[in-house]
Short mmCIF file of C-alpha atoms in Angstrom, two decimals:
data_model
loop_
_atom_site.label_atom_id
_atom_site.label_comp_id
_atom_site.label_asym_id
_atom_site.label_seq_id
_atom_site.Cartn_x
_atom_site.Cartn_y
_atom_site.Cartn_z
CA MET A 1 -84.45 -126.81 166.92
CA ALA A 2 -86.28 -127.21 163.61
CA GLN A 3 -88.44 -130.32 163.35
CA LYS A 4 -87.02 -133.05 161.12
CA PRO A 5 -89.33 -133.33 158.07
CA SER A 6 -91.05 -136.62 157.30
CA ILE A 7 -93.99 -138.04 155.35
CA PRO A 8 -96.70 -140.49 156.49
CA LYS A 9 -95.96 -144.22 156.26
CA GLY A 10 -97.10 -145.73 152.99
CA THR A 11 -96.60 -142.53 151.00
CA ARG A 12 -93.66 -141.46 148.84
CA ASP A 13 -91.93 -138.51 147.24
CA PHE A 14 -91.00 -138.98 143.57
CA SER A 15 -87.83 -137.67 141.96
CA PRO A 16 -87.83 -136.15 138.45
CA ALA A 17 -86.57 -139.47 137.02
CA GLU A 18 -89.27 -141.44 138.85
CA VAL A 19 -92.01 -139.08 137.70
CA SER A 20 -90.75 -139.39 134.11
CA LYS A 21 -90.94 -143.19 134.33
CA ARG A 22 -94.42 -143.10 135.86
CA ASN A 23 -95.58 -140.69 133.17
CA TYR A 24 -94.21 -143.07 130.53
CA ILE A 25 -96.36 -145.93 131.89
CA ILE A 26 -99.41 -143.65 132.11
CA SER A 27 -98.92 -142.39 128.54
CA VAL A 28 -98.79 -145.98 127.24
CA MET A 29 -101.96 -146.86 129.13
CA ARG A 30 -103.76 -143.70 128.03
CA SER A 31 -102.95 -144.30 124.36
CA HIS A 32 -104.33 -147.85 124.51
CA PHE A 33 -107.40 -146.85 126.54
CA GLU A 34 -108.28 -144.32 123.85
CA LYS A 35 -107.42 -146.74 121.03
CA PHE A 36 -110.02 -149.12 122.51
CA GLY A 37 -112.63 -146.33 122.65
CA TYR A 38 -112.49 -145.42 126.36
CA GLN A 39 -113.11 -141.79 127.35
CA PRO A 40 -111.44 -139.99 130.30
CA ILE A 41 -113.26 -138.77 133.42
CA GLU A 42 -112.12 -137.62 136.87
CA THR A 43 -113.88 -137.70 140.24
CA PRO A 44 -113.07 -135.98 143.57
CA SER A 45 -110.33 -137.41 145.79
CA PHE A 46 -112.87 -137.72 148.60
CA GLU A 47 -116.51 -138.81 148.62
CA ASN A 48 -119.34 -138.75 151.11
CA SER A 49 -118.71 -141.63 153.53
CA GLU A 50 -122.07 -143.20 152.73
CA THR A 51 -120.99 -143.52 149.09
CA LEU A 52 -118.03 -145.74 150.03
CA MET A 53 -118.95 -147.58 153.22
CA GLY A 54 -120.46 -151.05 152.84
CA LYS A 55 -119.30 -151.48 149.24
CA TYR A 56 -116.03 -153.36 149.80
CA GLY A 57 -116.89 -155.88 152.50
CA GLU A 58 -115.91 -155.75 156.16
CA GLU A 59 -112.15 -155.79 155.46
CA GLY A 60 -112.43 -153.00 152.91
CA ASP A 61 -114.49 -150.80 155.22
CA ARG A 62 -111.73 -150.97 157.84
CA LEU A 63 -109.18 -149.69 155.31
CA ILE A 64 -111.09 -146.57 154.26
CA PHE A 65 -109.47 -143.32 155.42
CA LYS A 66 -112.10 -141.19 157.15
CA ILE A 67 -111.83 -137.39 157.12
CA LEU A 68 -112.70 -135.52 160.31
CA ASN A 69 -115.35 -132.85 159.91
CA SER A 70 -113.84 -129.36 159.76
CA GLY A 71 -113.95 -127.05 162.77
CA ASP A 72 -114.90 -128.42 166.20
CA PHE A 73 -115.84 -131.90 165.03
CA LEU A 74 -116.93 -132.98 168.54
CA ASP A 75 -119.19 -129.98 169.06
CA LYS A 76 -122.40 -131.74 167.98
CA VAL A 77 -121.72 -134.98 169.86
CA PRO A 78 -123.64 -135.19 173.18
CA SER A 79 -121.34 -135.35 176.21
CA ASP A 80 -122.88 -138.63 177.45
CA GLU A 81 -121.91 -140.29 174.16
CA LEU A 82 -118.32 -139.11 174.59
CA GLN A 83 -118.20 -140.64 178.06
CA ASN A 84 -119.58 -143.97 176.83
CA ILE A 85 -117.87 -144.14 173.46
CA ASN A 86 -119.26 -146.41 170.74
CA TYR A 87 -116.63 -145.91 168.06
CA LYS A 88 -118.77 -147.06 165.13
CA GLN A 89 -121.59 -144.68 166.02
CA LEU A 90 -119.19 -141.87 166.86
CA THR A 91 -117.39 -142.13 163.50
CA GLY A 92 -120.56 -141.21 161.62
CA LYS A 93 -120.99 -138.08 163.72
CA ILE A 94 -117.47 -136.71 163.47
CA SER A 95 -116.67 -137.80 159.90
CA GLU A 96 -118.99 -137.36 156.93
CA LYS A 97 -116.40 -137.77 154.16
CA ALA A 98 -113.68 -140.27 153.26
CA LEU A 99 -110.81 -140.59 150.80
CA ARG A 100 -111.76 -142.80 147.89
CA TYR A 101 -110.74 -146.45 148.30
CA ASP A 102 -110.87 -147.28 144.59
CA LEU A 103 -112.17 -145.76 141.35
CA THR A 104 -115.00 -148.22 140.64
CA VAL A 105 -117.52 -147.19 143.31
CA PRO A 106 -117.00 -143.46 142.60
CA PHE A 107 -117.49 -144.31 138.92
CA ALA A 108 -120.80 -146.02 139.72
CA ARG A 109 -121.84 -142.90 141.64
CA TYR A 110 -120.78 -140.76 138.66
CA VAL A 111 -122.85 -142.85 136.23
CA VAL A 112 -125.98 -142.56 138.36
CA GLN A 113 -125.52 -138.84 139.00
CA HIS A 114 -124.83 -138.02 135.32
CA GLN A 115 -126.99 -140.67 133.61
CA GLY A 116 -128.90 -138.03 131.65
CA GLU A 117 -125.68 -136.80 130.03
CA ILE A 118 -124.15 -140.21 129.23
CA GLU A 119 -124.48 -142.20 126.01
CA PHE A 120 -124.70 -145.90 126.89
CA PRO A 121 -122.85 -148.20 126.63
CA PHE A 122 -120.37 -145.83 128.29
CA LYS A 123 -116.67 -146.66 128.13
CA ARG A 124 -114.54 -144.64 130.51
CA TYR A 125 -110.98 -144.64 131.76
CA GLN A 126 -109.70 -142.94 134.88
CA ILE A 127 -106.14 -142.45 136.16
CA GLN A 128 -106.12 -141.03 139.69
CA PRO A 129 -104.77 -141.76 143.19
CA VAL A 130 -106.65 -143.79 145.80
CA TRP A 131 -105.99 -144.30 149.52
CA ARG A 132 -106.14 -147.38 151.77
CA ALA A 133 -105.18 -147.66 155.45
CA ASP A 134 -103.25 -150.84 154.70
CA ARG A 135 -100.03 -152.09 156.27
CA PRO A 136 -97.23 -150.74 154.04
CA GLN A 137 -94.92 -153.33 152.46
CA LYS A 138 -93.15 -153.94 149.15
CA GLY A 139 -95.54 -153.03 146.36
CA ARG A 140 -98.30 -152.04 148.82
CA PHE A 141 -98.79 -148.38 149.68
CA ARG A 142 -101.37 -146.26 151.46
CA GLU A 143 -101.49 -143.78 148.61
CA PHE A 144 -101.23 -145.14 145.10
CA TYR A 145 -102.58 -144.65 141.59
CA GLN A 146 -105.18 -146.81 139.92
CA CYS A 147 -105.64 -146.80 136.17
CA ASP A 148 -109.11 -148.13 135.37
CA ALA A 149 -111.06 -148.92 132.23
CA ASP A 150 -114.77 -149.75 132.58
CA VAL A 151 -117.79 -150.07 130.34
CA VAL A 152 -121.36 -149.87 131.69
CA GLY A 153 -124.66 -150.43 129.94
CA SER A 154 -123.88 -153.72 128.20
CA THR A 155 -124.08 -157.37 129.26
CA SER A 156 -122.16 -158.56 126.20
CA LEU A 157 -119.29 -160.89 127.03
CA TRP A 158 -117.34 -159.38 124.12
CA GLN A 159 -116.51 -156.63 126.61
CA GLU A 160 -114.62 -159.18 128.73
CA VAL A 161 -112.82 -160.46 125.65
CA GLU A 162 -111.80 -156.91 124.77
CA LEU A 163 -110.55 -156.17 128.29
CA VAL A 164 -108.23 -159.19 128.14
CA GLN A 165 -106.92 -157.80 124.84
CA LEU A 166 -106.49 -154.37 126.45
CA TYR A 167 -104.36 -155.84 129.23
CA ASP A 168 -102.28 -157.69 126.66
CA SER A 169 -101.77 -154.67 124.38
CA VAL A 170 -100.60 -152.41 127.23
CA PHE A 171 -98.16 -154.96 128.65
CA ALA A 172 -96.87 -155.76 125.14
CA GLU A 173 -95.97 -152.12 124.48
CA LEU A 174 -94.30 -151.89 127.89
CA GLY A 175 -92.16 -154.86 126.87
CA LEU A 176 -93.49 -156.95 129.74
CA GLU A 177 -93.54 -160.55 128.55
CA GLY A 178 -94.92 -163.49 130.48
CA VAL A 179 -97.62 -161.79 132.54
CA THR A 180 -100.52 -164.10 133.35
CA ILE A 181 -104.10 -162.87 133.10
CA LYS A 182 -106.02 -165.09 135.51
CA ILE A 183 -109.77 -165.40 135.04
CA ASN A 184 -112.60 -166.91 137.08
CA ASN A 185 -116.32 -166.25 137.52
CA ARG A 186 -118.24 -165.33 140.66
CA LYS A 187 -121.09 -167.59 139.52
CA ILE A 188 -118.70 -170.54 139.66
CA LEU A 189 -117.75 -169.62 143.23
CA SER A 190 -121.45 -169.34 144.12
CA GLY A 191 -122.04 -172.72 142.49
CA ILE A 192 -119.21 -174.32 144.48
CA ALA A 193 -120.56 -172.84 147.72
CA GLU A 194 -123.99 -174.22 146.75
CA VAL A 195 -122.85 -177.81 146.04
CA ILE A 196 -120.81 -178.01 149.26
CA GLY A 197 -123.75 -176.68 151.28
CA ALA A 198 -122.18 -173.35 152.21
CA SER A 199 -124.30 -170.85 150.22
CA ASP A 200 -125.02 -168.89 153.39
CA LYS A 201 -121.26 -168.51 153.88
CA LEU A 202 -120.44 -167.35 150.33
CA ILE A 203 -118.58 -164.18 151.35
CA ASP A 204 -116.57 -165.98 154.05
CA PHE A 205 -115.82 -168.76 151.56
CA THR A 206 -114.58 -166.43 148.80
CA VAL A 207 -112.58 -164.15 151.13
CA ALA A 208 -110.74 -167.18 152.56
CA LEU A 209 -110.21 -168.76 149.13
CA ASP A 210 -108.75 -165.51 147.79
CA LYS A 211 -105.91 -165.83 150.33
CA LEU A 212 -104.66 -169.17 149.00
CA ASP A 213 -101.45 -167.74 147.53
CA LYS A 214 -100.72 -165.89 150.80
CA ILE A 215 -101.57 -168.40 153.55
CA GLY A 216 -101.61 -171.71 151.66
CA GLU A 217 -104.13 -174.55 151.57
CA GLU A 218 -104.04 -175.31 155.30
CA GLY A 219 -104.40 -171.64 156.18
CA VAL A 220 -107.45 -171.30 153.92
CA LYS A 221 -109.07 -174.41 155.40
CA LYS A 222 -108.40 -173.18 158.93
CA GLU A 223 -110.02 -169.81 158.19
CA MET A 224 -113.04 -171.49 156.55
CA ILE A 225 -113.59 -173.70 159.61
CA GLU A 226 -113.30 -170.64 161.88
CA LYS A 227 -116.01 -168.98 159.77
CA GLY A 228 -118.36 -171.93 160.30
CA ILE A 229 -117.83 -173.89 157.07
CA SER A 230 -118.07 -177.61 157.88
CA GLU A 231 -115.36 -180.27 157.59
CA ASN A 232 -117.63 -182.16 155.18
CA ALA A 233 -117.79 -179.08 152.92
CA LEU A 234 -114.00 -178.86 152.90
CA VAL A 235 -113.77 -182.48 151.72
CA LYS A 236 -116.03 -181.59 148.76
CA VAL A 237 -113.99 -178.49 147.92
CA GLN A 238 -110.64 -180.34 148.07
CA PRO A 239 -110.33 -180.71 144.24
CA LEU A 240 -110.02 -176.92 143.96
CA PHE A 241 -106.61 -176.94 145.65
CA SER A 242 -105.04 -179.08 142.89
CA PHE A 243 -106.95 -177.92 139.83
CA THR A 244 -104.56 -178.37 136.88
CA GLY A 245 -104.71 -178.75 133.12
CA THR A 246 -105.55 -176.58 130.13
CA ILE A 247 -108.42 -174.10 130.27
CA SER A 248 -110.58 -176.55 128.34
CA GLU A 249 -109.72 -179.40 130.73
CA LYS A 250 -110.43 -177.23 133.76
CA LEU A 251 -113.83 -176.26 132.35
CA GLU A 252 -114.68 -179.94 131.88
CA LYS A 253 -113.72 -180.71 135.49
CA LEU A 254 -115.86 -177.80 136.67
CA SER A 255 -118.79 -179.11 134.61
CA GLY A 256 -118.66 -182.35 136.59
CA LEU A 257 -118.24 -180.62 139.94
CA LEU A 258 -121.09 -178.15 139.32
CA SER A 259 -123.53 -180.42 137.46
CA THR A 260 -126.24 -179.78 140.08
CA SER A 261 -125.85 -176.00 140.19
CA GLU A 262 -127.60 -173.86 137.57
CA GLU A 263 -125.69 -170.79 138.73
CA GLY A 264 -122.39 -172.63 138.46
CA LYS A 265 -123.20 -173.96 134.97
CA LYS A 266 -124.00 -170.43 133.79
CA GLY A 267 -120.61 -169.28 135.06
CA ILE A 268 -118.90 -172.10 133.15
CA GLU A 269 -120.62 -171.10 129.89
CA GLU A 270 -119.60 -167.46 130.36
CA LEU A 271 -115.98 -168.46 130.96
CA ARG A 272 -116.01 -170.80 127.97
CA PHE A 273 -117.20 -167.98 125.67
CA ILE A 274 -114.55 -165.53 126.93
CA CYS A 275 -111.63 -167.96 126.94
CA ASP A 276 -112.47 -169.60 123.59
CA ASN A 277 -112.67 -166.26 121.81
CA VAL A 278 -109.53 -164.85 123.42
CA ILE A 279 -107.61 -167.97 122.39
CA LYS A 280 -108.98 -167.84 118.81
CA LEU A 281 -108.12 -164.14 118.46
CA GLY A 282 -104.69 -164.66 120.07
CA LEU A 283 -102.60 -162.66 122.52
CA GLN A 284 -99.33 -160.80 121.84
CA LYS A 285 -97.32 -161.37 125.02
CA ALA A 286 -99.62 -162.33 127.91
CA ASN A 287 -100.83 -165.76 129.03
CA LEU A 288 -104.47 -166.52 129.89
CA ASP A 289 -105.24 -168.97 132.67
CA LEU A 290 -108.39 -170.17 134.43
CA ASP A 291 -107.83 -170.01 138.20
CA VAL A 292 -110.77 -171.46 140.15
CA THR A 293 -109.34 -170.22 143.46
CA LEU A 294 -109.37 -166.61 142.24
CA ALA A 295 -112.06 -164.91 144.31
CA ARG A 296 -111.10 -161.26 144.88
CA GLY A 297 -112.63 -160.17 148.16
CA LEU A 298 -114.80 -157.38 146.79
CA ASN A 299 -118.52 -157.89 147.22
CA TYR A 300 -119.67 -156.22 144.03
CA TYR A 301 -118.38 -158.70 141.43
CA THR A 302 -121.10 -160.91 139.91
CA GLY A 303 -119.56 -162.45 136.80
CA ALA A 304 -116.06 -162.70 135.36
CA ILE A 305 -113.16 -161.89 137.69
CA PHE A 306 -109.68 -160.90 136.48
CA GLU A 307 -106.31 -160.74 138.17
CA VAL A 308 -102.93 -160.17 136.52
CA SER A 309 -99.72 -161.59 137.97
CA ALA A 310 -96.20 -160.43 137.13
CA PRO A 311 -93.85 -162.63 135.06
CA GLU A 312 -92.50 -165.70 136.83
CA GLY A 313 -89.50 -164.91 139.00
CA VAL A 314 -90.64 -161.41 139.94
CA ALA A 315 -91.72 -161.31 143.60
CA MET A 316 -94.74 -159.05 143.32
CA GLY A 317 -98.44 -159.28 144.11
CA SER A 318 -101.08 -158.73 141.43
CA ILE A 319 -100.40 -155.89 139.00
CA GLY A 320 -104.00 -155.62 137.83
CA GLY A 321 -107.49 -156.91 138.45
CA GLY A 322 -111.18 -156.38 137.83
CA GLY A 323 -114.43 -158.05 136.89
CA ARG A 324 -118.11 -157.88 135.98
CA TYR A 325 -120.57 -156.16 138.31
CA ASP A 326 -124.26 -156.45 137.40
CA ASP A 327 -125.83 -154.40 140.17
CA LEU A 328 -123.26 -151.86 141.39
CA THR A 329 -125.20 -148.80 140.22
CA GLY A 330 -128.34 -150.30 141.82
CA ILE A 331 -127.05 -149.25 145.24
CA PHE A 332 -127.33 -145.67 144.02
CA GLY A 333 -130.80 -146.12 142.52
CA LEU A 334 -130.04 -147.08 138.90
CA LYS A 335 -131.18 -150.65 138.26
CA ASN A 336 -130.28 -153.05 135.43
CA MET A 337 -127.02 -151.32 134.55
CA SER A 338 -124.39 -154.02 134.10
CA GLY A 339 -120.75 -153.07 133.98
CA VAL A 340 -117.32 -154.65 133.67
CA GLY A 341 -113.90 -153.16 134.19
CA ILE A 342 -110.22 -153.68 134.88
CA SER A 343 -107.56 -151.81 136.79
CA PHE A 344 -103.81 -151.49 136.24
CA GLY A 345 -101.62 -151.15 139.35
CA LEU A 346 -99.30 -148.33 138.27
CA ASP A 347 -96.97 -148.52 141.28
CA ARG A 348 -96.46 -152.27 141.05
CA ILE A 349 -96.03 -152.16 137.27
CA TYR A 350 -93.35 -149.51 137.84
CA LEU A 351 -91.49 -151.79 140.27
CA VAL A 352 -91.69 -154.74 137.86
CA LEU A 353 -90.36 -152.69 134.91
CA GLU A 354 -87.58 -151.35 137.13
CA GLU A 355 -86.59 -154.83 138.33
CA LEU A 356 -86.51 -156.17 134.77
CA HIS A 357 -84.72 -153.06 133.38
CA LEU A 358 -87.48 -152.45 130.84
CA PHE A 359 -87.68 -148.65 130.94
CA PRO A 360 -86.38 -147.12 127.67
CA GLN A 361 -83.27 -145.02 128.27
CA THR A 362 -84.93 -142.02 126.64
CA VAL A 363 -87.71 -141.93 129.25
CA THR A 364 -85.63 -140.01 131.79
CA THR A 365 -83.97 -137.69 129.26
CA SER A 366 -84.90 -134.14 130.12
CA THR A 367 -82.80 -131.21 128.89
CA LYS A 368 -80.93 -132.07 125.67
CA VAL A 369 -78.51 -129.14 125.62
CA LEU A 370 -77.29 -126.57 128.14
CA PHE A 371 -75.99 -123.17 127.00
CA LEU A 372 -73.15 -122.04 129.24
CA ASN A 373 -73.37 -118.52 130.65
CA PHE A 374 -70.30 -116.23 130.34
CA ASP A 375 -71.81 -112.76 130.72
CA GLU A 376 -75.01 -110.77 130.14
CA SER A 377 -74.32 -109.94 126.48
CA GLN A 378 -73.62 -113.54 125.51
CA ALA A 379 -76.56 -114.72 127.66
CA PHE A 380 -78.86 -112.61 125.46
CA GLU A 381 -77.44 -114.19 122.28
CA ALA A 382 -77.86 -117.60 123.90
CA MET A 383 -81.49 -116.85 124.75
CA LYS A 384 -82.24 -115.92 121.12
CA ALA A 385 -80.88 -119.31 120.01
CA ILE A 386 -82.69 -121.10 122.86
CA THR A 387 -86.01 -119.48 121.89
CA PHE A 388 -85.60 -120.80 118.33
CA LEU A 389 -84.61 -124.32 119.44
CA ARG A 390 -87.58 -124.52 121.82
CA SER A 391 -89.87 -123.57 118.94
CA GLN A 392 -88.49 -126.70 117.23
CA ASN A 393 -89.39 -128.84 120.28
CA ILE A 394 -85.81 -129.18 121.53
CA LYS A 395 -85.44 -129.35 125.33
CA VAL A 396 -82.87 -126.66 126.05
CA GLU A 397 -81.95 -124.24 128.82
CA LEU A 398 -79.45 -121.55 129.82
CA TYR A 399 -77.36 -121.87 132.95
CA PRO A 400 -78.81 -118.88 134.84
CA ASP A 401 -75.65 -117.45 136.42
CA ALA A 402 -72.30 -116.41 134.92
CA ALA A 403 -70.52 -118.90 137.16
CA LYS A 404 -67.17 -120.62 136.71
CA ILE A 405 -67.15 -122.77 133.58
CA ASP A 406 -66.08 -125.86 135.52
CA LYS A 407 -69.10 -125.48 137.79
CA GLN A 408 -71.44 -125.21 134.78
CA PHE A 409 -69.94 -128.31 133.14
CA LYS A 410 -70.36 -130.31 136.35
CA HIS A 411 -73.97 -129.15 136.59
CA ALA A 412 -74.63 -130.53 133.09
CA GLU A 413 -72.93 -133.84 133.94
CA ARG A 414 -74.89 -134.30 137.19
CA ARG A 415 -78.12 -133.58 135.30
CA ASN A 416 -77.18 -136.09 132.58
CA ILE A 417 -77.47 -133.35 129.94
CA PRO A 418 -75.69 -134.80 126.87
CA PHE A 419 -74.70 -131.54 125.11
CA VAL A 420 -73.45 -128.08 126.05
CA VAL A 421 -72.97 -124.98 123.93
CA LYS A 422 -69.71 -123.77 125.40
CA GLU A 423 -69.14 -120.70 123.24
CA ILE A 424 -70.93 -118.38 120.79
CA GLN A 425 -68.98 -116.61 118.03
CA GLY A 426 -71.43 -114.53 116.00
CA THR A 427 -73.68 -117.08 114.29
CA THR A 428 -71.36 -119.98 115.13
CA PHE A 429 -71.95 -122.17 118.18
CA ILE A 430 -69.31 -124.45 119.71
CA LEU A 431 -71.24 -127.61 120.63
CA LYS A 432 -69.68 -130.28 122.86
CA ASN A 433 -71.01 -133.82 123.25
CA LEU A 434 -70.36 -134.69 126.92
CA ILE A 435 -70.75 -138.41 126.27
CA SER A 436 -68.30 -138.80 123.39
CA GLY A 437 -66.19 -135.70 124.06
CA GLU A 438 -66.62 -134.65 120.42
CA GLN A 439 -66.65 -130.88 119.77
CA SER A 440 -67.96 -129.15 116.65
CA GLU A 441 -68.75 -125.73 115.20
CA ASN A 442 -72.33 -125.32 113.99
CA ASP A 443 -74.88 -122.73 113.00
CA LEU A 444 -78.38 -123.07 114.48
CA SER A 445 -79.57 -125.43 111.74
CA GLY A 446 -76.51 -127.61 112.37
CA ILE A 447 -77.27 -127.77 116.09
CA LEU A 448 -80.87 -128.65 115.27
CA GLU A 449 -79.70 -131.48 113.02
CA LYS A 450 -77.46 -132.92 115.73
CA LEU A 451 -80.09 -132.68 118.48
CA ALA A 452 -83.26 -133.69 116.62
#
C-alpha cells in the first residue's frame, strides 16, 4: 500500500490563491523598502552552526534546527563517547551547519564578510524563510518568512524614527488600521535592573518581563523569583506592571524611577528623541506607544526595541519587531558598527488581513479570459489571438483539449475566470462574461478594450 503523504508539523503547502495573497504583501513591502532607500540582499538558508549558536540566548539556541553532517555522521565520533553520550558535545561533532533562525545574525555575518564591498551606512532589506523548532500554534510556524529592513554604520536616532515611519507606511497601504508600534529601550531595562539591585540577572529579568502578556504579572514575578531575583527587587519593580499615561507622562515617571542610573537616563533621552520626532512628523494609520515591559528576549539588542501588535480585537501575537544593536558585528570581528532594524511577520500579517477581509479582490485574479477549444484549426486561430493579447499584458490561455463545451465552461467557472471566447468567426470573437452572462461580438481590439 502506498504511504499516505504528509508534511512536517509547523510547515504548510500554499494554494495558488494563497501564494497570490502572500506575493501581494511582499510586493507592498518591497516597494516601501526601496522607497526608503533599502537595497535587497539574500543569504543561504543554512549557516555554519558557530555563526548562529550563542546569539539568541539559551531559549533561542534550543530552537535552532541543526543539520546532520552528510554521509556517515557518526563515523568520526569515538565509540566510548557514543556509549557515554553527552548530547551537547555530540551535537558539535555530528552537525556543523544549521538552518537560519532569523535574518539579522546572517546579515551581521554578511556585513563583516563583505565589508570591503559595502558603502556605509548600508541599508538592506531581505525577504526569505527562516526556521525555528518551536511548538506550532495559530500564527506560529516552524518554517516562515521574515521581511527585514536594517541599516548598519550609523548611530543616528533618525534611523529609528524612519523605521517607525516605514512600519506605518507599509501597514497604511495594506489597509491595516489601528496597529500599535510599541517601543522601549534596552538601556531603560538595564537601568531598572540596576536600581532594583538585579544587574547580574539582567537577561533573566528581561526574558521574564517579556512574557507579561502571556503569563501575566504573577507568572512573571514567579519566574523572576525562580531565577534568583529577590522579593525586595520585585517590590521596587512593581510600578512597571501598571505603567499608564501618554508617552510624555511615561517618560516623566521613568525619569523619577531611574534618577540614579546613568544608563537608564540615557535610554530615556533616546526614547524622548524618537517619540517626539515621530509624533511631530505624524503617522498615517499606526499608533505609537511606550511599553516599559517590552523586553524581547534576544540578547543582541542594546538600544531601542520595537514590537508591533495587530489591531485591537484580532487575536494574534506580534506582527513585527526589531531594535538597535550596537555590537552585533563585533562577534564576527568588526567593532564599532552600530545597526538598527525591523522585521515584518509575513505569515501573521497574512492571517490578520484575511481575518479582517482586507485583501483586494483583484489579488487572486489569474487568467482573465479562456479561449474554448473546438478543434485543431480553430485552436490555431485562437493561439494567434492569444499571442497578441499576451503581448498586451492580458492574462489569457487556451483550454488545451477539444473537450465537451460544458466541461470547458465548468473549468472556467471553477478557476474563477471571468471571460471565455466561445467561438471564432474569421476576425470576429464571441466573448461571454461569465459573471454577468452578457455576450458580445468583438474584434481583437474590442476584446482588448473590454479586458484591459
